[in-house]
């Protein structure tokens, strides 16, 4: 409750519009990572409004776009995709790739993909720059995995 009030005070001071229900859901989503909550509000609030868009998860079409970039080894486009979707937690992204790998990856590459995802998922707990870690993971997938 105190954190919610403090967050509302900060947003009011910065003249950023928000919905109380969205703030409550955001807090519940990332509790107890207070810095993450503030960072999400800061990043998303640059538009002047915090709404339900801050809670959006990856869509199926977005994952298809990433997989297309990985298959075609388009580093520039993959890196842009990662930057555009940096609000998605790395662990969730890795899990989505894992859950959908049979659709996109050659059966002989599945074990290697599992090892890559597990390795970068582990590293994600220790890295200073999560974006760099995700880009490194995607780059390794590009170079070592055969796609359908």
CSV table of N, CA and C in Angstrom, one decimal:
chain,number,residue,atom,x,y,z
A,1,UNK,N,0.8,-1.2,0.0
A,1,UNK,CA,0.0,0.0,0.0
A,1,UNK,C,0.9,1.3,0.0
A,2,UNK,N,1.9,1.3,0.8
A,2,UNK,CA,2.8,2.4,0.9
A,2,UNK,C,3.5,2.6,-0.4
A,3,UNK,N,3.9,1.5,-1.0
A,3,UNK,CA,4.6,1.7,-2.3
A,3,UNK,C,3.7,2.2,-3.4
A,4,UNK,N,2.5,1.8,-3.4
A,4,UNK,CA,1.5,2.3,-4.4
A,4,UNK,C,1.3,3.8,-4.2
A,5,UNK,N,1.2,4.2,-3.0
A,5,UNK,CA,1.0,5.6,-2.7
A,5,UNK,C,2.2,6.4,-3.1
A,6,UNK,N,3.4,5.9,-2.9
A,6,UNK,CA,4.6,6.6,-3.3
A,6,UNK,C,4.7,6.6,-4.8
A,7,UNK,N,4.4,5.6,-5.5
A,7,UNK,CA,4.4,5.5,-6.9
A,7,UNK,C,3.4,6.5,-7.5
A,8,UNK,N,2.2,6.6,-6.9
A,8,UNK,CA,1.2,7.6,-7.4
A,8,UNK,C,1.8,9.0,-7.2
A,9,UNK,N,2.4,9.3,-6.1
A,9,UNK,CA,3.0,10.6,-5.8
A,9,UNK,C,4.0,11.0,-6.9
A,10,UNK,N,4.9,10.0,-7.2
A,10,UNK,CA,5.9,10.2,-8.2
A,10,UNK,C,5.3,10.5,-9.5
A,11,UNK,N,4.3,9.7,-9.9
A,11,UNK,CA,3.7,9.9,-11.2
A,11,UNK,C,2.9,11.2,-11.3
A,12,UNK,N,2.2,11.6,-10.2
A,12,UNK,CA,1.5,12.9,-10.1
A,12,UNK,C,2.5,14.0,-10.3
A,13,UNK,N,3.6,13.9,-9.6
A,13,UNK,CA,4.7,15.0,-9.6
A,13,UNK,C,5.2,15.1,-11.0
A,14,UNK,N,5.3,14.0,-11.8
A,14,UNK,CA,5.9,14.1,-13.1
A,14,UNK,C,4.8,14.3,-14.2
A,15,UNK,N,3.5,14.5,-13.7
A,15,UNK,CA,2.4,14.8,-14.5
A,15,UNK,C,2.1,13.7,-15.6
A,16,UNK,N,2.3,12.4,-15.1
A,16,UNK,CA,2.0,11.3,-15.9
A,16,UNK,C,0.7,10.7,-15.5
A,17,UNK,N,-0.2,10.5,-16.5
A,17,UNK,CA,-1.5,10.0,-16.2
A,17,UNK,C,-1.4,8.5,-16.0
A,18,UNK,N,-2.3,7.9,-15.2
A,18,UNK,CA,-2.2,6.5,-14.9
A,18,UNK,C,-3.6,6.0,-14.4
A,19,UNK,N,-3.7,4.7,-14.5
A,19,UNK,CA,-4.9,4.0,-14.0
A,19,UNK,C,-4.5,3.2,-12.7
A,20,UNK,N,-5.3,3.5,-11.6
A,20,UNK,CA,-4.9,2.8,-10.4
A,20,UNK,C,-4.9,1.3,-10.5
A,21,UNK,N,-5.8,0.7,-11.2
A,21,UNK,CA,-5.9,-0.7,-11.4
A,21,UNK,C,-4.7,-1.3,-12.1
A,22,UNK,N,-4.2,-0.5,-13.1
A,22,UNK,CA,-3.0,-0.9,-13.8
A,22,UNK,C,-1.8,-0.9,-12.9
A,23,UNK,N,-1.7,0.2,-12.1
A,23,UNK,CA,-0.5,0.3,-11.2
A,23,UNK,C,-0.6,-0.9,-10.2
A,24,UNK,N,-1.8,-1.3,-9.7
A,24,UNK,CA,-1.9,-2.4,-8.8
A,24,UNK,C,-1.5,-3.7,-9.4
A,25,UNK,N,-1.9,-3.9,-10.7
A,25,UNK,CA,-1.5,-5.1,-11.4
A,25,UNK,C,0.0,-5.2,-11.7
A,26,UNK,N,0.6,-4.0,-12.0
A,26,UNK,CA,2.0,-3.9,-12.2
A,26,UNK,C,2.8,-4.3,-11.0
A,27,UNK,N,2.4,-3.7,-9.9
A,27,UNK,CA,3.0,-4.0,-8.6
A,27,UNK,C,2.9,-5.5,-8.3
A,28,UNK,N,1.7,-6.1,-8.4
A,28,UNK,CA,1.6,-7.5,-8.2
A,28,UNK,C,2.4,-8.4,-9.1
A,29,UNK,N,2.6,-7.9,-10.3
A,29,UNK,CA,3.3,-8.7,-11.3
A,29,UNK,C,4.8,-8.8,-11.0
A,30,UNK,N,5.4,-7.7,-10.4
A,30,UNK,CA,6.8,-7.6,-10.2
A,30,UNK,C,7.2,-7.6,-8.7
A,31,UNK,N,6.3,-7.7,-7.8
A,31,UNK,CA,6.6,-7.6,-6.4
A,31,UNK,C,7.6,-8.8,-6.1
A,32,UNK,N,8.6,-8.6,-5.3
A,32,UNK,CA,9.1,-7.5,-4.6
A,32,UNK,C,10.2,-6.7,-5.3
A,33,UNK,N,10.3,-6.8,-6.6
A,33,UNK,CA,11.3,-6.1,-7.3
A,33,UNK,C,10.9,-4.6,-7.6
A,34,UNK,N,11.1,-3.8,-6.5
A,34,UNK,CA,10.6,-2.4,-6.5
A,34,UNK,C,11.3,-1.6,-7.6
A,35,UNK,N,12.6,-1.8,-7.9
A,35,UNK,CA,13.3,-1.1,-8.9
A,35,UNK,C,12.7,-1.4,-10.3
A,36,UNK,N,12.4,-2.7,-10.5
A,36,UNK,CA,11.8,-3.1,-11.8
A,36,UNK,C,10.5,-2.3,-12.0
A,37,UNK,N,9.7,-2.2,-11.0
A,37,UNK,CA,8.4,-1.5,-11.1
A,37,UNK,C,8.6,-0.1,-11.5
A,38,UNK,N,9.5,0.6,-10.8
A,38,UNK,CA,9.8,2.0,-11.1
A,38,UNK,C,10.4,2.1,-12.5
A,39,UNK,N,11.3,1.2,-12.9
A,39,UNK,CA,11.9,1.3,-14.2
A,39,UNK,C,10.8,1.1,-15.3
A,40,UNK,N,9.9,0.2,-15.1
A,40,UNK,CA,8.8,0.0,-16.0
A,40,UNK,C,8.0,1.2,-16.2
A,41,UNK,N,7.6,1.8,-15.0
A,41,UNK,CA,6.8,3.1,-15.1
A,41,UNK,C,7.6,4.2,-15.7
A,42,UNK,N,8.9,4.3,-15.5
A,42,UNK,CA,9.7,5.3,-16.1
A,42,UNK,C,9.7,5.2,-17.6
A,43,UNK,N,10.0,3.9,-18.0
A,43,UNK,CA,10.2,3.7,-19.4
A,43,UNK,C,8.8,3.8,-20.2
A,44,UNK,N,7.8,3.2,-19.6
A,44,UNK,CA,6.5,3.3,-20.3
A,44,UNK,C,5.8,4.7,-20.1
A,45,UNK,N,6.1,5.4,-19.0
A,45,UNK,CA,5.5,6.7,-18.8
A,45,UNK,C,6.1,7.8,-19.6
A,46,UNK,N,7.1,7.5,-20.4
A,46,UNK,CA,7.6,8.6,-21.3
A,46,UNK,C,6.6,9.1,-22.3
A,47,UNK,N,5.6,8.3,-22.6
A,47,UNK,CA,4.5,8.7,-23.5
A,47,UNK,C,3.5,9.6,-22.8
A,48,UNK,N,3.6,9.7,-21.4
A,48,UNK,CA,2.7,10.6,-20.7
A,48,UNK,C,1.6,9.9,-20.0
A,49,UNK,N,1.4,8.6,-20.4
A,49,UNK,CA,0.3,7.8,-19.8
A,49,UNK,C,0.7,6.4,-19.5
A,50,UNK,N,0.3,5.9,-18.4
A,50,UNK,CA,0.5,4.5,-18.1
A,50,UNK,C,-0.8,3.8,-18.1
A,51,UNK,N,-1.0,2.9,-19.1
A,51,UNK,CA,-2.3,2.2,-19.2
A,51,UNK,C,-2.0,0.7,-19.3
A,52,UNK,N,-3.0,0.0,-19.7
A,52,UNK,CA,-2.9,-1.5,-19.8
A,52,UNK,C,-1.8,-2.0,-20.7
A,53,UNK,N,-1.3,-1.1,-21.6
A,53,UNK,CA,-0.2,-1.5,-22.5
A,53,UNK,C,1.0,-2.0,-21.8
A,54,UNK,N,1.2,-1.5,-20.6
A,54,UNK,CA,2.4,-1.8,-19.8
A,54,UNK,C,2.4,-3.3,-19.4
A,55,UNK,N,1.2,-3.9,-19.4
A,55,UNK,CA,1.0,-5.3,-19.0
A,55,UNK,C,1.0,-6.3,-20.1
A,56,UNK,N,1.1,-5.8,-21.3
A,56,UNK,CA,1.0,-6.7,-22.5
A,56,UNK,C,2.2,-7.7,-22.6
A,57,UNK,N,1.8,-8.9,-23.0
A,57,UNK,CA,2.8,-9.9,-23.2
A,57,UNK,C,3.1,-10.1,-24.7
A,58,UNK,N,4.0,-10.9,-25.0
A,58,UNK,CA,4.3,-11.1,-26.4
A,58,UNK,C,3.2,-11.8,-27.2
A,59,UNK,N,2.9,-11.3,-28.3
A,59,UNK,CA,1.9,-11.9,-29.2
A,59,UNK,C,2.5,-13.0,-30.1
A,60,UNK,N,1.7,-13.8,-30.6
A,60,UNK,CA,2.1,-14.9,-31.5
A,60,UNK,C,2.8,-14.4,-32.7
A,61,UNK,N,2.3,-13.3,-33.3
A,61,UNK,CA,2.9,-12.7,-34.5
A,61,UNK,C,4.3,-12.1,-34.1
A,62,UNK,N,4.4,-11.6,-32.9
A,62,UNK,CA,5.7,-11.1,-32.5
A,62,UNK,C,6.8,-12.2,-32.5
A,63,UNK,N,6.4,-13.3,-31.9
A,63,UNK,CA,7.3,-14.5,-31.8
A,63,UNK,C,7.6,-15.0,-33.2
A,64,UNK,N,6.7,-15.0,-34.1
A,64,UNK,CA,6.9,-15.4,-35.5
A,64,UNK,C,7.9,-14.5,-36.2
A,65,UNK,N,7.8,-13.2,-35.9
A,65,UNK,CA,8.8,-12.3,-36.5
A,65,UNK,C,10.2,-12.6,-35.9
A,66,UNK,N,10.3,-12.8,-34.7
A,66,UNK,CA,11.6,-13.1,-34.1
A,66,UNK,C,12.2,-14.4,-34.7
A,67,UNK,N,11.4,-15.4,-34.8
A,67,UNK,CA,11.8,-16.7,-35.4
A,67,UNK,C,12.2,-16.6,-36.8
A,68,UNK,N,11.5,-15.7,-37.6
A,68,UNK,CA,11.9,-15.4,-39.0
A,68,UNK,C,13.3,-14.8,-39.0
A,69,UNK,N,13.5,-13.8,-38.1
A,69,UNK,CA,14.8,-13.2,-38.0
A,69,UNK,C,15.9,-14.2,-37.7
A,70,UNK,N,15.7,-15.0,-36.7
A,70,UNK,CA,16.7,-16.0,-36.3
A,70,UNK,C,17.0,-17.0,-37.5
A,71,UNK,N,15.9,-17.5,-38.2
A,71,UNK,CA,16.1,-18.4,-39.3
A,71,UNK,C,16.9,-17.8,-40.4
A,72,UNK,N,16.6,-16.5,-40.7
A,72,UNK,CA,17.3,-15.8,-41.8
A,72,UNK,C,18.6,-15.2,-41.4
A,73,UNK,N,19.0,-15.4,-40.1
A,73,UNK,CA,20.2,-14.9,-39.5
A,73,UNK,C,20.3,-13.4,-39.7
A,74,UNK,N,19.2,-12.7,-39.6
A,74,UNK,CA,19.2,-11.2,-39.7
A,74,UNK,C,19.5,-10.6,-38.4
A,75,UNK,N,20.7,-10.4,-38.1
A,75,UNK,CA,21.2,-9.8,-36.8
A,75,UNK,C,20.6,-8.5,-36.5
A,76,UNK,N,20.6,-7.6,-37.5
A,76,UNK,CA,20.1,-6.2,-37.3
A,76,UNK,C,18.6,-6.2,-36.9
A,77,UNK,N,17.8,-7.0,-37.6
A,77,UNK,CA,16.4,-7.0,-37.3
A,77,UNK,C,16.1,-7.7,-36.0
A,78,UNK,N,16.9,-8.8,-35.7
A,78,UNK,CA,16.7,-9.5,-34.4
A,78,UNK,C,17.1,-8.5,-33.2
A,79,UNK,N,18.1,-7.8,-33.4
A,79,UNK,CA,18.5,-6.8,-32.3
A,79,UNK,C,17.5,-5.8,-32.1
A,80,UNK,N,16.9,-5.3,-33.2
A,80,UNK,CA,15.8,-4.3,-33.1
A,80,UNK,C,14.6,-4.9,-32.4
A,81,UNK,N,14.3,-6.2,-32.7
A,81,UNK,CA,13.2,-6.9,-32.1
A,81,UNK,C,13.4,-7.0,-30.5
A,82,UNK,N,14.6,-7.3,-30.2
A,82,UNK,CA,14.9,-7.4,-28.7
A,82,UNK,C,14.8,-6.1,-28.1
A,83,UNK,N,15.3,-5.0,-28.7
A,83,UNK,CA,15.1,-3.7,-28.1
A,83,UNK,C,13.7,-3.3,-28.0
A,84,UNK,N,12.9,-3.6,-29.0
A,84,UNK,CA,11.5,-3.2,-29.0
A,84,UNK,C,10.7,-4.0,-28.0
A,85,UNK,N,11.2,-5.2,-27.6
A,85,UNK,CA,10.5,-6.0,-26.6
A,85,UNK,C,11.2,-6.2,-25.3
A,86,UNK,N,12.1,-5.2,-25.0
A,86,UNK,CA,12.9,-5.3,-23.8
A,86,UNK,C,12.1,-5.4,-22.5
A,87,UNK,N,10.8,-4.9,-22.6
A,87,UNK,CA,10.0,-5.0,-21.4
A,87,UNK,C,9.5,-6.4,-21.0
A,88,UNK,N,9.7,-7.3,-21.9
A,88,UNK,CA,9.4,-8.7,-21.6
A,88,UNK,C,10.6,-9.3,-20.9
A,89,UNK,N,10.3,-10.0,-19.7
A,89,UNK,CA,11.3,-10.6,-18.9
A,89,UNK,C,12.0,-11.7,-19.8
A,90,UNK,N,13.3,-11.7,-19.6
A,90,UNK,CA,14.1,-12.7,-20.4
A,90,UNK,C,13.6,-14.1,-20.1
A,91,UNK,N,13.3,-14.4,-18.9
A,91,UNK,CA,12.9,-15.8,-18.5
A,91,UNK,C,11.6,-16.2,-19.3
A,92,UNK,N,10.7,-15.2,-19.4
A,92,UNK,CA,9.4,-15.4,-20.1
A,92,UNK,C,9.7,-15.6,-21.6
A,93,UNK,N,10.6,-14.8,-22.2
A,93,UNK,CA,11.0,-15.0,-23.6
A,93,UNK,C,11.6,-16.3,-23.8
A,94,UNK,N,12.5,-16.7,-23.0
A,94,UNK,CA,13.2,-18.0,-23.1
A,94,UNK,C,12.1,-19.2,-23.1
A,95,UNK,N,11.2,-19.0,-22.1
A,95,UNK,CA,10.1,-20.0,-22.0
A,95,UNK,C,9.2,-20.1,-23.2
A,96,UNK,N,8.9,-19.0,-23.8
A,96,UNK,CA,8.0,-18.9,-25.0
A,96,UNK,C,8.8,-19.6,-26.1
A,97,UNK,N,10.1,-19.3,-26.3
A,97,UNK,CA,10.8,-20.0,-27.4
A,97,UNK,C,10.9,-21.5,-27.1
A,98,UNK,N,11.1,-21.9,-25.9
A,98,UNK,CA,11.1,-23.3,-25.5
A,98,UNK,C,9.7,-24.0,-25.8
A,99,UNK,N,8.7,-23.3,-25.5
A,99,UNK,CA,7.3,-23.9,-25.7
A,99,UNK,C,7.0,-24.0,-27.2
A,100,UNK,N,7.6,-23.1,-28.0
A,100,UNK,CA,7.2,-23.1,-29.4
A,100,UNK,C,8.3,-23.7,-30.3
A,101,UNK,N,9.4,-24.2,-29.8
A,101,UNK,CA,10.5,-24.6,-30.6
A,101,UNK,C,10.2,-25.7,-31.6
A,102,UNK,N,9.3,-26.6,-31.2
A,102,UNK,CA,8.9,-27.7,-32.2
A,102,UNK,C,8.4,-27.2,-33.5
A,103,UNK,N,7.7,-26.1,-33.4
A,103,UNK,CA,7.1,-25.5,-34.6
A,103,UNK,C,8.1,-24.9,-35.5
A,104,UNK,N,9.2,-24.4,-35.0
A,104,UNK,CA,10.2,-23.6,-35.8
A,104,UNK,C,11.5,-24.3,-36.0
A,105,UNK,N,11.9,-25.2,-35.1
A,105,UNK,CA,13.3,-25.8,-35.1
A,105,UNK,C,13.3,-27.2,-35.6
A,106,UNK,N,14.3,-27.5,-36.4
A,106,UNK,CA,14.6,-28.9,-36.8
A,106,UNK,C,14.7,-29.8,-35.6
A,107,UNK,N,14.1,-31.0,-35.7
A,107,UNK,CA,14.2,-31.9,-34.5
A,107,UNK,C,15.6,-32.2,-34.0
A,108,UNK,N,16.5,-32.3,-34.9
A,108,UNK,CA,17.9,-32.6,-34.5
A,108,UNK,C,18.5,-31.4,-33.7
A,109,UNK,N,18.0,-30.2,-33.8
A,109,UNK,CA,18.5,-29.1,-33.1
A,109,UNK,C,17.8,-28.8,-31.8
A,110,UNK,N,16.7,-29.5,-31.5
A,110,UNK,CA,16.0,-29.2,-30.3
A,110,UNK,C,16.9,-29.4,-29.0
A,111,UNK,N,17.7,-30.5,-28.9
A,111,UNK,CA,18.5,-30.6,-27.7
A,111,UNK,C,19.5,-29.4,-27.5
A,112,UNK,N,20.1,-29.0,-28.6
A,112,UNK,CA,21.0,-27.9,-28.5
A,112,UNK,C,20.3,-26.6,-28.1
A,113,UNK,N,19.1,-26.4,-28.6
A,113,UNK,CA,18.4,-25.2,-28.3
A,113,UNK,C,18.0,-25.2,-26.8
A,114,UNK,N,17.7,-26.4,-26.3
A,114,UNK,CA,17.3,-26.5,-24.8
A,114,UNK,C,18.6,-26.1,-24.0
A,115,UNK,N,19.7,-26.6,-24.4
A,115,UNK,CA,21.0,-26.2,-23.7
A,115,UNK,C,21.3,-24.8,-23.7
A,116,UNK,N,21.1,-24.2,-24.9
A,116,UNK,CA,21.4,-22.7,-25.0
A,116,UNK,C,20.4,-21.9,-24.2
A,117,UNK,N,19.1,-22.2,-24.2
A,117,UNK,CA,18.1,-21.5,-23.4
A,117,UNK,C,18.4,-21.7,-21.9
A,118,UNK,N,18.8,-22.9,-21.5
A,118,UNK,CA,19.1,-23.1,-20.1
A,118,UNK,C,20.3,-22.3,-19.7
A,119,UNK,N,21.3,-22.3,-20.5
A,119,UNK,CA,22.5,-21.6,-20.2
A,119,UNK,C,22.3,-20.1,-20.0
A,120,UNK,N,21.6,-19.5,-21.0
A,120,UNK,CA,21.3,-18.0,-20.9
A,120,UNK,C,20.3,-17.7,-19.8
A,121,UNK,N,19.4,-18.6,-19.5
A,121,UNK,CA,18.4,-18.4,-18.5
A,121,UNK,C,19.2,-18.3,-17.1
A,122,UNK,N,20.1,-19.2,-16.9
A,122,UNK,CA,21.0,-19.2,-15.7
A,122,UNK,C,21.8,-17.9,-15.7
A,123,UNK,N,22.4,-17.5,-16.7
A,123,UNK,CA,23.2,-16.3,-16.8
A,123,UNK,C,22.4,-15.1,-16.5
A,124,UNK,N,21.2,-15.1,-16.9
A,124,UNK,CA,20.3,-13.9,-16.7
A,124,UNK,C,20.2,-13.4,-15.3
A,125,UNK,N,20.4,-14.3,-14.4
A,125,UNK,CA,20.3,-13.9,-12.9
A,125,UNK,C,21.5,-13.1,-12.5
A,126,UNK,N,22.6,-13.2,-13.3
A,126,UNK,CA,23.8,-12.5,-12.8
A,126,UNK,C,24.3,-11.4,-13.7
A,127,UNK,N,23.7,-11.2,-14.9
A,127,UNK,CA,24.2,-10.2,-15.8
A,127,UNK,C,23.8,-8.8,-15.4
A,128,UNK,N,24.6,-7.8,-15.8
A,128,UNK,CA,24.3,-6.4,-15.5
A,128,UNK,C,23.4,-5.9,-16.6
A,129,UNK,N,23.5,-6.4,-17.8
A,129,UNK,CA,22.8,-5.9,-18.9
A,129,UNK,C,21.9,-7.0,-19.5
A,130,UNK,N,20.7,-7.0,-19.2
A,130,UNK,CA,19.8,-8.1,-19.7
A,130,UNK,C,19.6,-8.1,-21.2
A,131,UNK,N,19.5,-6.9,-21.8
A,131,UNK,CA,19.4,-6.8,-23.2
A,131,UNK,C,20.5,-7.5,-23.9
A,132,UNK,N,21.7,-7.2,-23.5
A,132,UNK,CA,22.9,-7.8,-24.1
A,132,UNK,C,22.9,-9.3,-23.9
A,133,UNK,N,22.4,-9.8,-22.8
A,133,UNK,CA,22.4,-11.3,-22.6
A,133,UNK,C,21.4,-11.9,-23.6
A,134,UNK,N,20.2,-11.3,-23.8
A,134,UNK,CA,19.2,-11.8,-24.7
A,134,UNK,C,19.7,-11.8,-26.1
A,135,UNK,N,20.4,-10.7,-26.5
A,135,UNK,CA,21.0,-10.6,-27.9
A,135,UNK,C,22.0,-11.7,-28.1
A,136,UNK,N,22.9,-11.9,-27.0
A,136,UNK,CA,23.9,-12.9,-27.1
A,136,UNK,C,23.2,-14.3,-27.3
A,137,UNK,N,22.2,-14.6,-26.6
A,137,UNK,CA,21.4,-15.8,-26.7
A,137,UNK,C,20.9,-16.0,-28.1
A,138,UNK,N,20.2,-15.0,-28.6
A,138,UNK,CA,19.6,-15.1,-29.9
A,138,UNK,C,20.7,-15.2,-31.0
A,139,UNK,N,21.9,-14.6,-30.8
A,139,UNK,CA,23.0,-14.7,-31.7
A,139,UNK,C,23.5,-16.2,-31.7
A,140,UNK,N,23.6,-16.8,-30.6
A,140,UNK,CA,24.0,-18.2,-30.5
A,140,UNK,C,23.0,-19.1,-31.1
A,141,UNK,N,21.7,-18.8,-30.9
A,141,UNK,CA,20.7,-19.6,-31.6
A,141,UNK,C,20.8,-19.5,-33.1
A,142,UNK,N,21.0,-18.3,-33.6
A,142,UNK,CA,21.2,-18.1,-35.0
A,142,UNK,C,22.3,-18.9,-35.6
A,143,UNK,N,23.4,-18.9,-34.9
A,143,UNK,CA,24.6,-19.6,-35.4
A,143,UNK,C,24.6,-21.1,-35.2
A,144,UNK,N,23.9,-21.6,-34.3
A,144,UNK,CA,24.0,-23.1,-34.0
A,144,UNK,C,22.7,-23.9,-34.2
A,145,UNK,N,21.6,-23.3,-34.5
A,145,UNK,CA,20.3,-24.0,-34.6
A,145,UNK,C,19.9,-24.1,-36.0
A,146,UNK,N,19.4,-25.2,-36.5
A,146,UNK,CA,18.8,-25.4,-37.8
A,146,UNK,C,17.3,-25.2,-37.7
A,147,UNK,N,16.8,-24.4,-38.5
A,147,UNK,CA,15.3,-24.1,-38.5
A,147,UNK,C,14.6,-24.9,-39.6
A,148,UNK,N,13.3,-25.1,-39.4
A,148,UNK,CA,12.5,-25.8,-40.5
A,148,UNK,C,12.3,-24.9,-41.7
